[in-house]
Short mmCIF file of C-alpha atoms and ligand atoms in Angstrom, two decimals:
data_model
loop_
_atom_site.label_atom_id
_atom_site.label_comp_id
_atom_site.label_asym_id
_atom_site.label_seq_id
_atom_site.Cartn_x
_atom_site.Cartn_y
_atom_site.Cartn_z
CA UNK A 6 6.64 -11.97 16.86
CA UNK A 7 6.78 -8.23 16.62
CA UNK A 8 3.01 -8.21 16.41
CA UNK A 9 3.07 -8.61 20.16
CA UNK A 10 5.12 -5.44 20.48
CA UNK A 11 2.48 -2.99 19.43
CA UNK A 12 -0.80 -4.09 18.05
CA UNK A 13 -1.35 -6.88 20.50
CA UNK A 14 -5.08 -6.29 20.08
CA UNK A 15 -4.75 -7.87 16.65
CA UNK A 16 -3.93 -11.10 18.42
CA UNK A 17 -6.79 -11.19 20.88
CA UNK A 18 -9.23 -13.89 19.94
CA UNK A 19 -12.31 -12.51 18.24
CA UNK A 20 -11.21 -8.89 18.71
CA UNK A 21 -13.45 -7.97 15.79
CA UNK A 22 -16.34 -8.33 18.22
CA UNK A 23 -17.10 -5.02 19.88
CA UNK A 24 -17.36 -6.41 23.42
CA UNK A 25 -13.99 -8.08 23.12
CA UNK A 26 -12.47 -4.95 21.58
CA UNK A 27 -13.82 -2.65 24.29
CA UNK A 28 -12.94 -5.18 27.00
CA UNK A 29 -9.32 -4.90 25.89
CA UNK A 30 -9.16 -1.12 25.94
CA UNK A 31 -10.73 -0.49 22.55
CA UNK A 32 -12.25 2.96 21.91
CA UNK A 33 -10.51 4.27 25.05
CA UNK A 34 -8.61 6.84 22.97
CA UNK A 35 -11.83 8.66 22.06
CA UNK A 36 -12.32 10.50 25.36
CA UNK A 37 -8.78 11.81 25.14
CA UNK A 38 -8.55 12.42 21.40
CA UNK A 39 -11.98 13.94 20.84
CA UNK A 40 -11.54 16.40 23.68
CA UNK A 41 -8.23 17.60 22.25
CA UNK A 42 -8.30 20.56 19.88
CA UNK A 43 -8.05 19.37 16.26
CA UNK A 44 -4.73 21.18 15.81
CA UNK A 45 -3.35 19.52 18.92
CA UNK A 46 -4.23 16.12 17.46
CA UNK A 47 -2.55 17.02 14.18
CA UNK A 48 0.59 18.14 16.05
CA UNK A 49 0.64 14.86 17.98
CA UNK A 50 0.50 12.82 14.78
CA UNK A 51 3.17 15.05 13.23
CA UNK A 52 5.39 14.55 16.28
CA UNK A 53 4.97 10.77 16.07
CA UNK A 54 6.68 10.76 12.67
CA UNK A 55 3.95 8.50 11.23
CA UNK A 56 4.23 8.29 7.46
CA UNK A 57 1.41 7.12 5.22
CA UNK A 58 1.42 3.34 4.80
CA UNK A 59 -0.31 3.35 1.39
CA UNK A 60 2.86 3.56 -0.70
CA UNK A 61 4.16 7.09 -0.99
CA UNK A 62 5.16 7.42 2.68
CA UNK A 63 3.93 10.99 2.98
CA UNK A 64 3.95 12.31 6.60
CA UNK A 65 0.41 11.87 7.91
CA UNK A 66 0.21 14.84 10.30
CA UNK A 67 1.56 17.16 7.63
CA UNK A 68 -1.03 15.92 5.14
CA UNK A 69 -3.80 16.56 7.66
CA UNK A 70 -2.53 20.10 8.20
CA UNK A 71 -3.08 20.92 4.50
CA UNK A 72 -6.87 20.93 4.97
CA UNK A 73 -7.93 24.58 4.72
CA UNK A 74 -9.57 26.05 7.78
CA UNK A 75 -11.26 28.99 6.06
CA UNK A 76 -13.80 27.08 3.98
CA UNK A 77 -17.52 26.63 4.43
CA UNK A 78 -17.45 23.35 2.49
CA UNK A 79 -17.76 20.05 4.33
CA UNK A 80 -14.54 18.11 4.91
CA UNK A 81 -14.23 14.40 4.21
CA UNK A 82 -12.02 11.53 5.30
CA UNK A 83 -11.60 8.62 2.93
CA UNK A 84 -9.92 5.40 3.95
CA UNK A 85 -8.19 3.77 1.02
CA UNK A 86 -8.83 0.05 1.41
CA UNK A 87 -8.58 -0.77 -2.27
CA UNK A 88 -5.40 -2.83 -1.76
CA UNK A 89 -4.61 -4.20 -5.21
CA UNK A 90 -0.83 -3.83 -5.41
CA UNK A 91 0.62 -7.24 -6.32
CA UNK A 92 2.46 -8.59 -3.28
CA UNK A 93 0.53 -6.53 -0.72
CA UNK A 94 -2.16 -8.10 1.45
CA UNK A 95 -1.88 -6.40 4.85
CA UNK A 96 -4.96 -4.13 4.78
CA UNK A 97 -7.24 -7.08 4.15
CA UNK A 98 -6.01 -8.77 7.30
CA UNK A 99 -6.10 -5.57 9.36
CA UNK A 100 -9.79 -5.18 8.44
CA UNK A 101 -10.66 -8.85 8.89
CA UNK A 102 -8.99 -9.22 12.25
CA UNK A 103 -9.48 -5.85 13.90
CA UNK A 104 -12.04 -3.62 12.15
CA UNK A 105 -12.79 -1.45 15.20
CA UNK A 106 -9.13 -0.40 15.38
CA UNK A 107 -9.62 1.14 11.93
CA UNK A 108 -12.92 2.81 12.90
CA UNK A 109 -11.39 4.24 16.09
CA UNK A 110 -8.52 5.72 14.07
CA UNK A 111 -10.96 7.14 11.54
CA UNK A 112 -13.09 8.83 14.21
CA UNK A 113 -9.97 10.53 15.58
CA UNK A 114 -8.77 11.49 12.10
CA UNK A 115 -12.19 12.96 11.26
CA UNK A 116 -11.99 15.11 14.39
CA UNK A 117 -8.46 16.26 13.49
CA UNK A 118 -9.42 17.40 9.99
CA UNK A 119 -12.88 18.70 10.84
CA UNK A 120 -14.77 15.99 8.93
CA UNK A 121 -18.16 14.73 9.99
CA UNK A 122 -18.28 12.05 7.31
CA UNK A 123 -15.82 9.35 6.36
CA UNK A 124 -15.91 6.66 3.70
CA UNK A 125 -14.09 3.35 3.67
CA UNK A 126 -13.48 2.45 0.04
CA UNK A 127 -12.92 -1.31 0.12
CA UNK A 128 -11.71 -3.35 -2.83
CA UNK A 129 -14.80 -5.01 -4.31
CA UNK A 130 -13.31 -8.51 -4.26
CA UNK A 131 -12.83 -8.23 -0.48
CA UNK A 132 -16.30 -9.58 0.29
CA UNK A 133 -15.25 -10.73 3.78
CA UNK A 134 -13.73 -7.42 4.90
CA UNK A 135 -16.71 -5.51 3.45
CA UNK A 136 -19.06 -7.57 5.64
CA UNK A 137 -16.82 -7.41 8.70
CA UNK A 138 -16.25 -3.66 8.55
CA UNK A 139 -19.95 -2.98 7.81
CA UNK A 140 -20.93 -5.07 10.82
CA UNK A 141 -18.38 -3.25 12.99
CA UNK A 142 -19.87 0.08 11.89
CA UNK A 143 -23.37 -1.10 12.89
CA UNK A 144 -22.07 -2.19 16.29
CA UNK A 145 -20.24 1.11 16.81
CA UNK A 146 -23.39 3.11 16.02
CA UNK A 147 -25.44 0.98 18.41
CA UNK A 148 -23.01 1.79 21.24
CA UNK A 149 -22.58 5.48 20.55
CA UNK A 150 -19.03 5.29 19.17
CA UNK A 151 -20.37 6.64 15.89
CA UNK A 152 -23.10 9.15 15.12
CA UNK A 153 -23.99 12.28 17.02
CA UNK A 154 -22.18 13.48 20.15
CA UNK A 155 -19.80 10.53 20.37
CA UNK A 156 -19.27 9.51 24.00
CA UNK A 157 -20.64 12.89 25.12
CA UNK A 158 -17.73 14.78 23.55
CA UNK A 159 -19.90 16.84 21.21
CA UNK A 160 -18.13 15.36 18.18
CA UNK A 161 -20.29 13.90 15.36
CA UNK A 162 -18.88 11.36 12.92
CA UNK A 163 -20.65 9.16 10.38
CA UNK A 164 -18.79 6.37 8.58
CA UNK A 165 -19.89 4.26 5.62
CA UNK A 166 -18.41 1.46 3.53
CA UNK A 167 -18.23 1.83 -0.24
CA UNK A 168 -17.26 -1.29 -2.19
CA UNK A 169 -14.97 -0.84 -5.19
CA UNK A 170 -15.57 -2.76 -8.39
CA UNK A 171 -12.28 -4.32 -9.28
CA UNK A 172 -9.73 -1.96 -10.81
CA UNK A 173 -6.19 -1.38 -9.54
CA UNK A 174 -6.31 2.28 -10.63
CA UNK A 175 -9.03 3.00 -8.06
CA UNK A 176 -6.38 2.73 -5.38
CA UNK A 177 -4.85 5.89 -6.84
CA UNK A 178 -6.44 8.50 -4.64
CA UNK A 179 -7.94 10.80 -7.26
CA UNK A 180 -9.32 7.91 -9.34
CA UNK A 181 -10.78 6.54 -6.11
CA UNK A 182 -12.58 9.84 -5.52
CA UNK A 183 -14.07 9.76 -9.01
CA UNK A 184 -15.21 6.19 -8.44
CA UNK A 185 -16.68 7.13 -5.05
CA UNK A 186 -18.61 9.97 -6.70
CA UNK A 187 -20.09 7.46 -9.15
CA UNK A 188 -18.03 8.61 -12.11
CA UNK A 189 -15.57 6.67 -14.24
CA UNK A 190 -12.62 5.89 -12.02
CA UNK A 191 -9.97 7.80 -13.94
CA UNK A 192 -7.24 9.79 -12.20
CA UNK A 193 -7.64 13.55 -11.83
CA UNK A 194 -5.13 16.22 -12.70
CA UNK A 195 -3.22 17.52 -9.65
CA UNK A 196 -3.09 20.21 -8.38
CA UNK A 197 -5.53 20.84 -6.88
CA UNK A 198 -4.67 18.13 -4.37
CA UNK A 199 -7.52 16.37 -2.57
CA UNK A 200 -6.74 18.07 0.74
CA UNK A 201 -7.96 21.28 -0.92
CA UNK A 202 -10.39 19.96 -3.51
CA UNK A 203 -11.22 16.28 -3.25
CA UNK A 204 -14.53 14.47 -2.84
CA UNK A 205 -17.35 16.62 -4.30
CA UNK A 206 -14.70 19.36 -4.76
CA UNK A 207 -14.40 19.62 -0.98
CA UNK A 208 -11.33 19.26 1.25
CA UNK A 209 -10.61 15.54 1.59
CA UNK A 210 -7.94 13.49 3.30
CA UNK A 211 -7.23 10.05 1.91
CA UNK A 212 -5.34 7.65 4.12
CA UNK A 213 -4.45 4.01 3.95
CA UNK A 214 -6.00 1.43 6.33
CA UNK A 215 -2.73 0.78 8.17
CA UNK A 216 -2.03 4.51 8.56
CA UNK A 217 -5.40 4.99 10.26
CA UNK A 218 -5.02 1.82 12.33
CA UNK A 219 -2.03 3.46 14.04
CA UNK A 220 -3.85 6.58 15.22
CA UNK A 221 -5.63 5.37 18.38
CA UNK A 222 -2.38 3.87 19.67
CA UNK A 223 -0.54 7.14 19.12
CA UNK A 224 -3.29 9.06 20.93
CA UNK A 225 -3.30 6.60 23.83
CA UNK A 226 0.47 6.21 24.20
CA UNK A 227 2.01 9.38 22.78
CA UNK A 228 4.41 10.33 20.01
CA UNK A 229 7.55 9.16 21.83
CA UNK A 230 6.07 5.73 22.38
CA UNK A 231 5.59 5.38 18.61
CA UNK A 232 9.06 6.72 17.88
CA UNK A 233 10.75 4.14 20.11
CA UNK A 234 10.72 1.90 17.03
CA UNK A 235 12.44 2.57 13.73
CA UNK A 236 14.59 5.55 12.84
CA UNK A 237 14.22 9.32 12.75
CA UNK A 238 12.66 9.26 9.26
CA UNK A 239 11.04 5.83 9.51
CA UNK A 240 9.23 5.81 12.83
CA UNK A 241 7.10 3.07 14.29
CA UNK A 242 6.26 -0.40 13.19
CA UNK A 243 5.23 -1.65 9.76
CA UNK A 244 3.16 -4.56 8.62
CA UNK A 245 5.15 -6.28 5.89
CA UNK A 246 3.46 -8.76 3.54
CA UNK A 247 6.01 -11.43 2.60
CA UNK A 248 5.26 -13.76 -0.31
CA UNK A 249 7.02 -15.77 -2.97
CA UNK A 250 9.70 -18.41 -2.43
CA UNK A 251 9.71 -18.41 1.35
CA UNK A 252 8.72 -21.13 3.78
CA UNK A 253 6.26 -19.04 5.79
CA UNK A 254 4.58 -16.34 3.71
CA UNK A 255 2.35 -13.94 5.62
CA UNK A 256 1.95 -10.54 7.25
CA UNK A 257 4.50 -9.62 9.89
CA UNK A 258 4.42 -6.47 11.95
CA UNK A 259 7.97 -5.42 12.74
CA UNK A 260 9.76 -2.31 13.92
CA UNK A 261 10.91 -0.31 10.90
CA UNK A 262 14.66 -0.77 10.31
CA UNK A 263 14.48 -4.49 11.05
CA UNK A 264 17.14 -6.13 8.82
CA UNK A 265 15.56 -7.33 5.59
CA UNK A 266 17.35 -10.67 5.85
CA UNK A 267 15.83 -11.16 9.31
CA UNK A 268 12.42 -10.64 7.75
CA UNK A 269 13.17 -13.29 5.14
CA UNK A 270 15.11 -15.78 7.24
CA UNK A 271 13.43 -15.55 10.60
CA UNK A 272 9.91 -14.20 10.17
CA UNK A 273 9.19 -15.82 6.79
CA UNK A 274 11.14 -18.98 7.63
CA UNK A 275 13.84 -18.52 4.99
CA UNK A 276 13.97 -19.15 1.25
CA UNK A 277 12.20 -22.39 0.42
CA UNK A 278 14.24 -25.45 1.18
CA UNK A 279 17.31 -26.19 -0.88
CA UNK A 280 17.18 -22.90 -2.76
CA UNK A 281 19.01 -19.63 -2.51
CA UNK A 282 17.91 -16.02 -2.68
CA UNK A 283 18.08 -14.38 -6.09
CA UNK A 284 16.05 -11.19 -5.83
CA UNK A 285 13.50 -9.29 -3.76
CA UNK A 286 10.82 -6.79 -4.70
CA UNK A 287 10.78 -4.95 -1.39
CA UNK A 288 7.65 -2.80 -1.61
CA UNK A 289 5.02 -4.14 -3.98
CA UNK A 290 5.16 -4.52 -7.75
CA UNK A 291 5.61 -0.76 -8.34
CA UNK A 292 9.18 -0.59 -7.00
CA UNK A 293 12.52 -1.67 -8.49
CA UNK A 294 13.72 -5.24 -7.94
CA UNK A 295 16.81 -5.67 -5.76
CA UNK A 296 19.34 -8.45 -6.44
CA UNK A 297 20.24 -10.65 -3.44
CA UNK A 298 23.58 -8.90 -2.91
CA UNK A 299 21.73 -5.62 -2.22
CA UNK A 300 19.35 -7.14 0.30
CA UNK A 301 21.61 -6.93 3.31
CA UNK A 302 19.95 -3.71 4.44
CA UNK A 303 17.53 -2.49 7.06
CA UNK A 304 13.87 -2.42 6.15
CA UNK A 305 13.12 1.29 6.35
CA UNK A 306 12.32 4.08 3.88
CA UNK A 307 15.81 5.55 3.66
CA UNK A 308 17.85 2.31 3.59
CA UNK A 309 15.75 0.78 0.83
CA UNK A 310 15.98 4.00 -1.17
CA UNK A 311 19.76 4.07 -0.74
CA UNK A 312 19.88 0.50 -2.10
CA UNK A 313 18.00 1.59 -5.23
CA UNK A 314 14.40 0.71 -4.50
CA UNK A 315 11.48 1.83 -2.32
CA UNK A 316 9.54 0.61 0.69
CA UNK A 317 6.30 1.37 -1.17
CA UNK A 318 3.36 -0.60 0.17
CA UNK A 319 5.66 -3.09 1.95
CA UNK A 320 4.73 -6.08 -0.16
CA UNK A 321 7.93 -8.11 -0.20
CA UNK A 322 8.11 -10.63 -3.03
CA UNK A 323 10.99 -13.05 -2.51
CA UNK A 324 12.46 -14.93 -5.49
CA UNK A 325 14.94 -17.81 -5.54
CA UNK A 326 17.49 -18.83 -8.17
CA UNK A 327 14.88 -20.66 -10.27
CA UNK A 328 13.21 -17.36 -11.19
CA UNK A 329 13.48 -16.06 -14.76
CA UNK A 330 13.75 -12.27 -14.58
CA UNK A 331 12.40 -11.79 -18.11
CA UNK A 332 9.38 -13.80 -16.99
CA UNK A 333 9.00 -11.60 -13.91
CA UNK A 334 9.00 -8.42 -16.00
CA UNK A 335 6.60 -9.96 -18.52
CA UNK A 336 4.25 -11.05 -15.78
CA UNK A 337 4.22 -7.69 -14.00
CA UNK A 338 3.93 -5.64 -17.19
CA UNK A 339 1.01 -7.86 -18.20
CA UNK A 340 -0.69 -6.73 -15.00
CA UNK A 341 -0.03 -3.02 -15.64
CA UNK A 342 -1.12 -3.30 -19.26
CA UNK A 343 -4.38 -4.84 -18.12
CA UNK A 344 -4.89 -2.24 -15.39
CA UNK A 345 -3.87 0.86 -17.38
CA UNK A 346 -6.97 3.04 -17.52
CA UNK A 347 -6.05 4.25 -21.01
CA UNK A 348 -6.43 7.93 -20.18
CA UNK A 349 -2.87 8.92 -21.12
CA UNK A 350 -0.89 7.80 -24.14
CA UNK A 351 2.49 6.94 -22.55
CA UNK A 352 0.87 4.49 -20.13
CA UNK A 353 -1.73 3.06 -22.52
CA UNK A 354 0.69 2.53 -25.40
CA UNK A 355 3.82 1.98 -23.32
CA UNK A 356 2.50 -0.86 -21.19
CA UNK A 357 1.10 -2.58 -24.29
CA UNK A 358 4.32 -2.15 -26.28
CA UNK A 359 6.51 -3.33 -23.39
CA UNK A 360 4.33 -6.40 -22.96
CA UNK A 361 4.49 -7.31 -26.64
CA UNK A 362 8.29 -7.12 -26.62
CA UNK A 363 8.64 -9.04 -23.37
CA UNK A 364 6.25 -11.65 -24.65
CA UNK A 365 8.37 -12.15 -27.76
CA UNK A 366 11.56 -12.34 -25.69
CA UNK A 367 10.00 -14.96 -23.47
CA UNK A 368 8.29 -17.06 -26.14
CA UNK A 369 10.42 -16.77 -29.27
CA UNK A 370 13.50 -14.78 -28.25
CA UNK A 371 12.86 -11.55 -30.14
CA UNK A 372 15.91 -9.53 -31.24
CA UNK A 373 18.95 -8.12 -29.45
CA UNK A 374 17.80 -4.55 -30.25
CA UNK A 375 14.61 -5.21 -28.30
CA UNK A 376 16.44 -4.81 -25.00
CA UNK A 377 17.48 -1.23 -25.72
CA UNK A 378 14.11 -0.56 -27.30
CA UNK A 379 12.52 -1.58 -24.00
CA UNK A 380 14.74 0.90 -22.15
CA UNK A 381 13.86 3.59 -24.68
CA UNK A 382 10.14 3.00 -24.09
CA UNK A 383 10.60 3.15 -20.33
CA UNK A 384 12.49 6.42 -20.74
CA UNK A 385 9.51 7.83 -22.63
CA UNK A 386 7.18 6.79 -19.80
CA UNK A 387 9.23 7.67 -16.74
CA UNK A 388 7.67 10.80 -15.19
CA UNK A 389 5.65 11.42 -18.34
CA UNK A 390 2.48 9.54 -17.48
CA UNK A 391 -0.65 11.20 -16.12
CA UNK A 392 -0.47 9.26 -12.86
CA UNK A 393 2.03 7.00 -11.10
CA UNK A 394 0.49 3.79 -12.48
CA UNK A 395 2.30 4.31 -15.79
CA UNK A 396 5.45 5.72 -14.22
CA UNK A 397 5.84 2.70 -11.95
CA UNK A 398 4.86 0.06 -14.51
CA UNK A 399 8.42 0.26 -15.86
CA UNK A 400 10.18 -0.69 -12.62
CA UNK A 401 10.59 -4.42 -13.21
CA UNK A 402 11.82 -3.77 -16.76
CA UNK A 403 14.39 -1.12 -15.87
CA UNK A 404 15.74 -2.90 -12.78
CA UNK A 405 15.49 -6.28 -14.54
CA UNK A 406 17.70 -5.11 -17.41
CA UNK A 407 20.04 -3.23 -15.06
CA UNK A 408 20.81 -6.29 -12.93
CA UNK A 409 20.08 -9.24 -15.22
CA UNK A 410 20.76 -7.97 -18.75
CA UNK A 411 22.55 -11.24 -19.49
CA UNK A 412 19.28 -13.11 -18.97
CA UNK A 413 17.52 -10.91 -21.51
CA UNK A 414 20.39 -11.53 -23.98
CA UNK A 415 20.28 -15.28 -23.34
CA UNK A 416 16.59 -15.27 -24.21
CA UNK A 417 17.43 -13.72 -27.59
CA UNK A 418 20.29 -16.15 -28.24
CA UNK A 419 18.24 -19.18 -27.16
CA UNK A 420 15.09 -18.24 -29.07
CA UNK A 421 13.06 -17.79 -25.88
CA UNK A 422 13.03 -18.86 -22.27
CA UNK A 423 14.90 -22.12 -21.75
CA UNK A 424 13.28 -22.67 -18.38
CA UNK A 425 9.85 -22.32 -19.93
CA UNK A 426 10.84 -24.83 -22.65
CA UNK A 427 12.13 -27.29 -20.04
CA UNK A 428 8.98 -26.97 -18.00
CA UNK A 429 6.94 -27.70 -21.11
CA UNK A 430 5.02 -24.39 -21.13
C1 FMN B 28 -2.04 2.90 -9.22
C2 FMN B 28 -2.04 3.21 -7.75
C3 FMN B 28 -2.68 2.35 -6.86
C4 FMN B 28 -2.71 2.64 -5.51
N1 FMN B 28 -3.34 1.77 -4.67
C5 FMN B 28 -3.41 2.06 -3.35
C6 FMN B 28 -4.13 1.21 -2.46
O1 FMN B 28 -4.68 0.19 -2.86
N2 FMN B 28 -4.17 1.55 -1.17
C7 FMN B 28 -3.57 2.70 -0.68
O2 FMN B 28 -3.67 3.00 0.51
N3 FMN B 28 -2.90 3.52 -1.50
C8 FMN B 28 -2.82 3.24 -2.82
N4 FMN B 28 -2.18 4.11 -3.65
C9 FMN B 28 -1.63 5.36 -3.06
C10 FMN B 28 -2.74 6.39 -2.91
O3 FMN B 28 -2.84 7.15 -4.11
C11 FMN B 28 -2.48 7.35 -1.75
O4 FMN B 28 -1.19 7.86 -1.85
C12 FMN B 28 -2.65 6.72 -0.38
O5 FMN B 28 -3.91 6.11 -0.23
C13 FMN B 28 -2.48 7.77 0.71
O6 FMN B 28 -2.59 7.21 1.98
P1 FMN B 28 -1.42 7.35 3.04
O7 FMN B 28 -1.01 8.79 3.08
O8 FMN B 28 -2.04 6.90 4.33
O9 FMN B 28 -0.32 6.46 2.59
C14 FMN B 28 -2.10 3.83 -5.02
C15 FMN B 28 -1.45 4.68 -5.91
C16 FMN B 28 -1.41 4.37 -7.26
C17 FMN B 28 -0.71 5.31 -8.19
#
């Protein structure tokens, strides 16, 4: 598997143990990276083409360069390990299997942005990863990989785990910062962006687990090594979480630009037996659904965008012909309605209204006008919500109606979902 191409350390037995990690070259990037000037490190990450793996795909080196240099305030690094996007489950495994890889990347990132303190904000339900990463931090302190004067380089870095408490919105970076500060986890108005005014109103970089897990490898092997995979705008490898109607769901690390059908048919073992592909959500629940005929593309940022969706957090949800697309939209909107923080009206009211209509369509059929009403509501939410949670909650509705409008109409004509009736729900 492609896992063997890059992060082979993920596949070393018990690599979460410090001795095993160090025995296989772990923490070797620190001597090199921590003796580089911070700007040099930022330029290296820029040159690698690494884009943030948390969803938005923002170039990591460029983000780091936004931290102001002329401030007396402390700088902070925050690792976003809140991972709650339906369909995405890669960060959990990265932390469970190889926690030191994350810590090593964070130490380097702290040096690059001039931070002496970093927090790992881990989804509260991830009890295992919280314990594993906390233990790894203890081990790293005991061996001098964390704390004062790391490995004699003169660099000081402290890291701490902060458990979340179970809300999807806390993955949104500004809500996460509020939660980390002990306030209600509601999103903040931007600008100012966190790089300028983040945690405790100080310059803060927030990066995803997978983003940070790439850093030590880039420092050890160089920017060109990383760029040997993928394309100009989608460099490196990507861990893709594949779930749904496939024979072998799981996390697969592949070079970006791997054909999407190869991901489904070879890595995930194909659509479950006897069934055929109907649709794919390529990047977590916040991106538009692609019909099967649009799935013959490469899995990279630009190809997926050209096909009408987004790579997002790389949670690929595969659906076969038995899937009711009204049911999919209802299910996903139910999630967003539950997770809406309620701060802004379009999201609070819109997710609730969409759910009520979808529920009627699914259970009793609703009315033909409901379909255009749904589109009208999504139009009043798109780009008008306070944060992207609301903006993206409409994706399954808009793409569902665009590609499978006939299914919505059939629900009205049939007085609800026929499949649901047949299954006795
Ligand atoms: C509702 C919502 C939930 C999010 N959840 C996560 C998450 O669980 N993990 C994550 O890394 N980014 C999440 N993001 C994106 C973050 O706001 C942020 O862009 C990301 O952590 C930046 O890291 P990166 O530059 O390394 O990608 C979420 C965004 C939104 C709007």
